[in-house]
CSV table of C-alpha atoms in Angstrom, one decimal:
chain,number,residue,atom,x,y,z
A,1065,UNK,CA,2.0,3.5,-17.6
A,1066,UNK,CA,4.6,6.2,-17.5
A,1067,UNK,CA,8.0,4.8,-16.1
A,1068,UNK,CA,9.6,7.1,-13.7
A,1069,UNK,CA,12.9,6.7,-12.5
A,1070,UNK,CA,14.9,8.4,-10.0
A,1071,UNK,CA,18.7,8.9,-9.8
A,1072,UNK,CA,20.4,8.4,-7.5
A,1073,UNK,CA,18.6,6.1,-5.5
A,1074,UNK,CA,21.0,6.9,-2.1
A,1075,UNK,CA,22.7,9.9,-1.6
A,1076,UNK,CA,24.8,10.7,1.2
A,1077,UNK,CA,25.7,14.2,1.9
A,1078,UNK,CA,26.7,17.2,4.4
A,1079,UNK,CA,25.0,19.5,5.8
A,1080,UNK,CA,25.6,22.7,3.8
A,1081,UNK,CA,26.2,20.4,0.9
A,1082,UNK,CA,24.4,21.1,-2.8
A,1083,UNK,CA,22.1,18.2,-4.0
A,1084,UNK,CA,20.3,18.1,-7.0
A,1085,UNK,CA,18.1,14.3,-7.7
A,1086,UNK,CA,17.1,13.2,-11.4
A,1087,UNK,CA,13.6,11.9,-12.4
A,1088,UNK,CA,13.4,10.8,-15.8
A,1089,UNK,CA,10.2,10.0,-17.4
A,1090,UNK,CA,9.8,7.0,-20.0
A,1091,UNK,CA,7.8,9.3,-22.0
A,1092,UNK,CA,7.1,13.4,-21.5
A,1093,UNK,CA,5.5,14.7,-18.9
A,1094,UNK,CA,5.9,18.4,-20.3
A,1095,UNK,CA,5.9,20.0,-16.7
A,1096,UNK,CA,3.2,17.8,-15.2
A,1097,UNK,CA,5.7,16.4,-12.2
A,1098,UNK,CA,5.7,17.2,-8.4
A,1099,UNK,CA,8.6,16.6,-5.6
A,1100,UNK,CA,7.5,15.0,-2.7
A,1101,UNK,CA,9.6,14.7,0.9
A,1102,UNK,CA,9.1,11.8,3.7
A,1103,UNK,CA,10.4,11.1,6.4
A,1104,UNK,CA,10.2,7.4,8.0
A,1105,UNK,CA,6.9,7.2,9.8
A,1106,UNK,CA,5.3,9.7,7.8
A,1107,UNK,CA,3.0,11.3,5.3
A,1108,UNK,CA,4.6,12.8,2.2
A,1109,UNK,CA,4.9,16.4,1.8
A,1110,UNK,CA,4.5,18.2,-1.1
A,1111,UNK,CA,7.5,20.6,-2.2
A,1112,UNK,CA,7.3,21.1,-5.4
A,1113,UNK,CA,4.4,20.8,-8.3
A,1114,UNK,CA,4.1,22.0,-12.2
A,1115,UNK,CA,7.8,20.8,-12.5
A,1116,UNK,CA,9.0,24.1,-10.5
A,1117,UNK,CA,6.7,26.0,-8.6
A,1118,UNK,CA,6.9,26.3,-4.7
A,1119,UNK,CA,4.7,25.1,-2.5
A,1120,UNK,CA,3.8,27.9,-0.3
A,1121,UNK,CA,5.4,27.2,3.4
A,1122,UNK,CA,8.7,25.3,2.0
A,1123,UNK,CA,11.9,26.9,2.0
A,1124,UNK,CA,13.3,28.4,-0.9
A,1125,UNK,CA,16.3,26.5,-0.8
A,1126,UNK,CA,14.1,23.6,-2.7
A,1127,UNK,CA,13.6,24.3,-6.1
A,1128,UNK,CA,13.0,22.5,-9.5
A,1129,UNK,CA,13.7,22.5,-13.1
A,1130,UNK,CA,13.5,20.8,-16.3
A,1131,UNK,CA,10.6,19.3,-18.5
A,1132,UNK,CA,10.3,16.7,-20.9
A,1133,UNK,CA,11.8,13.6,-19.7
A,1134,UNK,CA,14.3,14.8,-16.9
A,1135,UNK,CA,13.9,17.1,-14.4
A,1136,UNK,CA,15.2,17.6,-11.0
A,1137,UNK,CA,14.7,18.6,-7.5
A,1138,UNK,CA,18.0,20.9,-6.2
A,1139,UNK,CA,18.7,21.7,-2.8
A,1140,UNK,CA,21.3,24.4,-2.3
A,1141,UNK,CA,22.2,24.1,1.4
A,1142,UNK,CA,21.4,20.7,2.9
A,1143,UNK,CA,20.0,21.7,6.8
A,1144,UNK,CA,19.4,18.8,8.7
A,1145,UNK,CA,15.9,18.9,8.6
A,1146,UNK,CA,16.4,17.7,4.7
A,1147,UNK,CA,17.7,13.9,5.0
A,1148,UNK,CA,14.8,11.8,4.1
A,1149,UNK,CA,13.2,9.9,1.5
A,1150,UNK,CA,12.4,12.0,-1.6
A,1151,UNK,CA,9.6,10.8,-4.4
A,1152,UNK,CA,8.9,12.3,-8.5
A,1153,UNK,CA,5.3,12.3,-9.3
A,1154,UNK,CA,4.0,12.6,-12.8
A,1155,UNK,CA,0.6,13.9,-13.4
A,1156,UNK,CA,0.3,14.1,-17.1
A,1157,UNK,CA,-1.3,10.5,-17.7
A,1158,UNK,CA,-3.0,8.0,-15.7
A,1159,UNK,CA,-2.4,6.3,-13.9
A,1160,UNK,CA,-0.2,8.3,-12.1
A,1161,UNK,CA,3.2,7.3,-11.6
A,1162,UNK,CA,6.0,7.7,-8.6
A,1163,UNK,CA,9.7,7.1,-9.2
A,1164,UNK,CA,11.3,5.0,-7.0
A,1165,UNK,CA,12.3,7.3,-4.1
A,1166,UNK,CA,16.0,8.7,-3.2
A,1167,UNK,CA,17.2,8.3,0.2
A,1168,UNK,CA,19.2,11.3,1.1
A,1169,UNK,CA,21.5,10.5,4.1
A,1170,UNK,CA,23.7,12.2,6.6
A,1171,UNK,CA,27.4,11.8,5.4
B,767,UNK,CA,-6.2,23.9,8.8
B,768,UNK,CA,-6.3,21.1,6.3
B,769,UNK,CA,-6.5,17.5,8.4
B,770,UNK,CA,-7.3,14.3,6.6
B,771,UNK,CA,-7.5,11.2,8.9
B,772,UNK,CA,-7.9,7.7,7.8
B,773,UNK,CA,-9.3,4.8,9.7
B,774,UNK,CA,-10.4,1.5,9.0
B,775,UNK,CA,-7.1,-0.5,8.6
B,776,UNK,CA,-6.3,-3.6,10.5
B,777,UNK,CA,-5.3,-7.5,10.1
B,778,UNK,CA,-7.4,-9.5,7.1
B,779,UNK,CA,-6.8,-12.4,5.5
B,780,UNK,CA,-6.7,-13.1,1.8
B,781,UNK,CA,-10.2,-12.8,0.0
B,782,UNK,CA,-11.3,-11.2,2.8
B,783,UNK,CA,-12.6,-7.1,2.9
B,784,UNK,CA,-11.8,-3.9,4.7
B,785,UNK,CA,-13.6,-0.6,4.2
B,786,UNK,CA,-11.3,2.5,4.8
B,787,UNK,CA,-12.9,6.1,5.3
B,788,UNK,CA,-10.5,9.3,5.5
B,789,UNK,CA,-12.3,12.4,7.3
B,790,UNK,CA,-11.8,15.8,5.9
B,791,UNK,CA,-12.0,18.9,8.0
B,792,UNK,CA,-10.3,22.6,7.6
B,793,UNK,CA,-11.7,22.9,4.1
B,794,UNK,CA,-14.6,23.1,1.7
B,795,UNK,CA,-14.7,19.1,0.8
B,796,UNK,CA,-16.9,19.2,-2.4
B,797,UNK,CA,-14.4,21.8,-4.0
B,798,UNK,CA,-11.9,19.2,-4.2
B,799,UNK,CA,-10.8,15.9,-5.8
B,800,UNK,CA,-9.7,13.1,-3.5
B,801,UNK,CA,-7.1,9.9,-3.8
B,802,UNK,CA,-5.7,7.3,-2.3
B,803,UNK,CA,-2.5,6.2,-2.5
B,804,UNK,CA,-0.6,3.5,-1.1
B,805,UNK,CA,2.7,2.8,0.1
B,806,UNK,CA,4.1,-1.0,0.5
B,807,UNK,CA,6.0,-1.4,4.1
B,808,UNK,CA,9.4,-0.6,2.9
B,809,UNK,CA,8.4,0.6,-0.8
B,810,UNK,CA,7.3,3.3,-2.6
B,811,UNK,CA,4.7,5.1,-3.5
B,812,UNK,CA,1.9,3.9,-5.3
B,813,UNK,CA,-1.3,5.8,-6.6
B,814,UNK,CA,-3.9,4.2,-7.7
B,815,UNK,CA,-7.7,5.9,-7.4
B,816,UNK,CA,-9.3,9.4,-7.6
B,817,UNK,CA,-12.9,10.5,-7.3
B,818,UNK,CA,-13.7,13.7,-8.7
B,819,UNK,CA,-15.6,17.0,-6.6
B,820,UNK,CA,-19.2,15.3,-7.4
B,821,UNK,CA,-17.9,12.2,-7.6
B,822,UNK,CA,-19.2,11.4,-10.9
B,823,UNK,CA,-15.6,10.7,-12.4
B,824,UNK,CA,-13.6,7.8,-10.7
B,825,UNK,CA,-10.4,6.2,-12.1
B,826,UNK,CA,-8.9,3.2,-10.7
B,827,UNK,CA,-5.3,1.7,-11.6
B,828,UNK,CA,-5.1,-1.5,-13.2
B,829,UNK,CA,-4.0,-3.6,-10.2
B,830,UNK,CA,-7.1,-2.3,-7.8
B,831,UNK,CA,-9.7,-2.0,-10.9
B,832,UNK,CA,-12.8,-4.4,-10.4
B,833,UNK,CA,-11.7,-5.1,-6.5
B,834,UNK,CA,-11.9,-1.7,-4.8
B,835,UNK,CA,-14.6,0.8,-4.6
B,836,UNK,CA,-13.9,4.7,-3.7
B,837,UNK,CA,-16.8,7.0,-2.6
B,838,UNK,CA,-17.5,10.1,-1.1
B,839,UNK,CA,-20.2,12.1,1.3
B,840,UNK,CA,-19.5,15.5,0.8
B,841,UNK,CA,-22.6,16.2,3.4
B,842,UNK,CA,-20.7,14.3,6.1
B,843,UNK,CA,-17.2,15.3,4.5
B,844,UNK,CA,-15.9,11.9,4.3
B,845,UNK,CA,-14.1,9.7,1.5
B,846,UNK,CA,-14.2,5.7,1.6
B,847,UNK,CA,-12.6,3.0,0.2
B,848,UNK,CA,-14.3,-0.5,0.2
B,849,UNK,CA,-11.5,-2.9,-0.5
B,850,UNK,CA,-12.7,-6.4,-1.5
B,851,UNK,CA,-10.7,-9.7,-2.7
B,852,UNK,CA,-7.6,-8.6,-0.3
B,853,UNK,CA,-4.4,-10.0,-1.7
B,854,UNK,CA,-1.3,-10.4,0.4
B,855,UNK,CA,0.2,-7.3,-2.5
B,856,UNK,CA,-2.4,-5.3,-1.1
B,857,UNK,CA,-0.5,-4.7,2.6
B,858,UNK,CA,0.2,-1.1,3.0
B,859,UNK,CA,0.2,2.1,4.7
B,860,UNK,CA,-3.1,3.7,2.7
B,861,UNK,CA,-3.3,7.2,2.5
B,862,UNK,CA,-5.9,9.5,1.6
B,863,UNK,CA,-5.0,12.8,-0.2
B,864,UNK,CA,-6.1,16.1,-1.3
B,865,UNK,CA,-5.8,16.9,-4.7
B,866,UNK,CA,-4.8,21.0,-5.8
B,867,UNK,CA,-7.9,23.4,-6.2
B,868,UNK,CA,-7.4,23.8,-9.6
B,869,UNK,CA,-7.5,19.7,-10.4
B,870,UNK,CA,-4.3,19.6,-12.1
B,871,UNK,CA,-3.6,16.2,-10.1
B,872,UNK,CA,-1.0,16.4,-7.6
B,873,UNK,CA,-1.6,15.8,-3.8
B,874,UNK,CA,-1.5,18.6,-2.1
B,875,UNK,CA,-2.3,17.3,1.4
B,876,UNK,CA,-1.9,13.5,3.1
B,877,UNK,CA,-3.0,11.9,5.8
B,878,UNK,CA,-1.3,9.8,8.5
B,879,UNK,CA,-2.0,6.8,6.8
B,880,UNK,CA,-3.8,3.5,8.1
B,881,UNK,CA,-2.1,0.1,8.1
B,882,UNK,CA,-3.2,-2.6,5.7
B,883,UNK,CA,-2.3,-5.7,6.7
B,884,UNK,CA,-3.5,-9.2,4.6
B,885,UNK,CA,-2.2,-12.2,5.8
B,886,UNK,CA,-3.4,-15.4,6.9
């Protein structure tokens, strides 16, 4: 199975504040990952998929990069809406793999 | 719009069995690949089974393989999961999801979720 793993696992910011999370894959995923949001109580949403493409209805200030082994969700003004649980998926190989979920939280 | 809703969850004690279904409405069912996915109380994400449009391609991850069963009725637009052998590791929120259109894998839509619990 492919190993992902997030960094960091917390993260406490501002509102206004730039994040960016790591996900780094034991093995690579070319640009097979997806960004997922959640909030306590609820489904995952997806945000991003194909390592950097939008999903349609999610606000531009979300956006991905990388490929390989390491790539990253940025987000480049925290609102409030934004603290929650974030998740990696790799779909290159099955099974298919989560990393182990930031926390973002209100500073 | 998309709505996928799960039912079936509920208490079961170890050995014991529990058949999920999700219900699929907003969308053409049979032009999509389905999973479920489940998520530990307190834990991550963890996806473990597909079944393709026709269902004539199923996968199952290693720690669910030869215990769990997923199906589909694309004439009544539903997707099931007969869970056998419960093991206390198996308590989870279990959600159903749609995969893209264009089967590269993610999940593009999730249900609500429905509680697992296996205790004795």
């Amino acid at each position: 199975d492919i190993q992902m793993t997030q960094s960091p696992s917390t993260l406490s910011a501002s509102v206004g504040d730039r994040v960016t999370i790591t996900c780094r894959a034991g093995q690579s995923i070319g640009s097979w990952l997806a960004w997922y949001q959640q909030k306590p109580g609820k489904a995952p949403k997806l945000l991003i998929y194909k390592a950097s493409n939008l999903q349609s209805g999610v606000p531009s200030r979300f956006s991905g990069s990388g490929s390989g082994t390491e790539l990253t969700l940025t987000i480049s003004s925290l609102q409030p809406d934004d603290f929650a649980t974030y998740y990696c998926q790799q779909y290159k190989t099955y099974p298919y793999t989560f990393g182990q979920g930031t926390k973002l939280e209100i500073k | 719009q998309v709505q996928l809703v799960e039912s079936g969850g509920g208490l079961v004690k170890p050995g014991g069995s529990l058949r999920l279904s999700c219900a699929a409405s907003g969308f053409t069912f049979s032009d999509y690949y389905m999973s479920w996915i489940r998520q530990a109380p307190g834990k991550g994400l963890e996806w473990f089974s597909y079944i393709s449009r026709s269902g004539d391609m199923i996968y199952y991850a290693d720690s669910v393989k030869g215990r769990f069963t997923i199906s589909r009725d694309n004439a009544k637009n539903s997707l099931d999961l007969q869970m056998n052998s419960l093991r206390a590791e198996d308590t989870a929120v279990y959600y159903c999801a749609r995969d893209d259109r264009d089967r590269d894998g993610y999940s593009e839509y999730w249900g609500r979720g429905t509680l697992v619990t296996v205790s004795s």
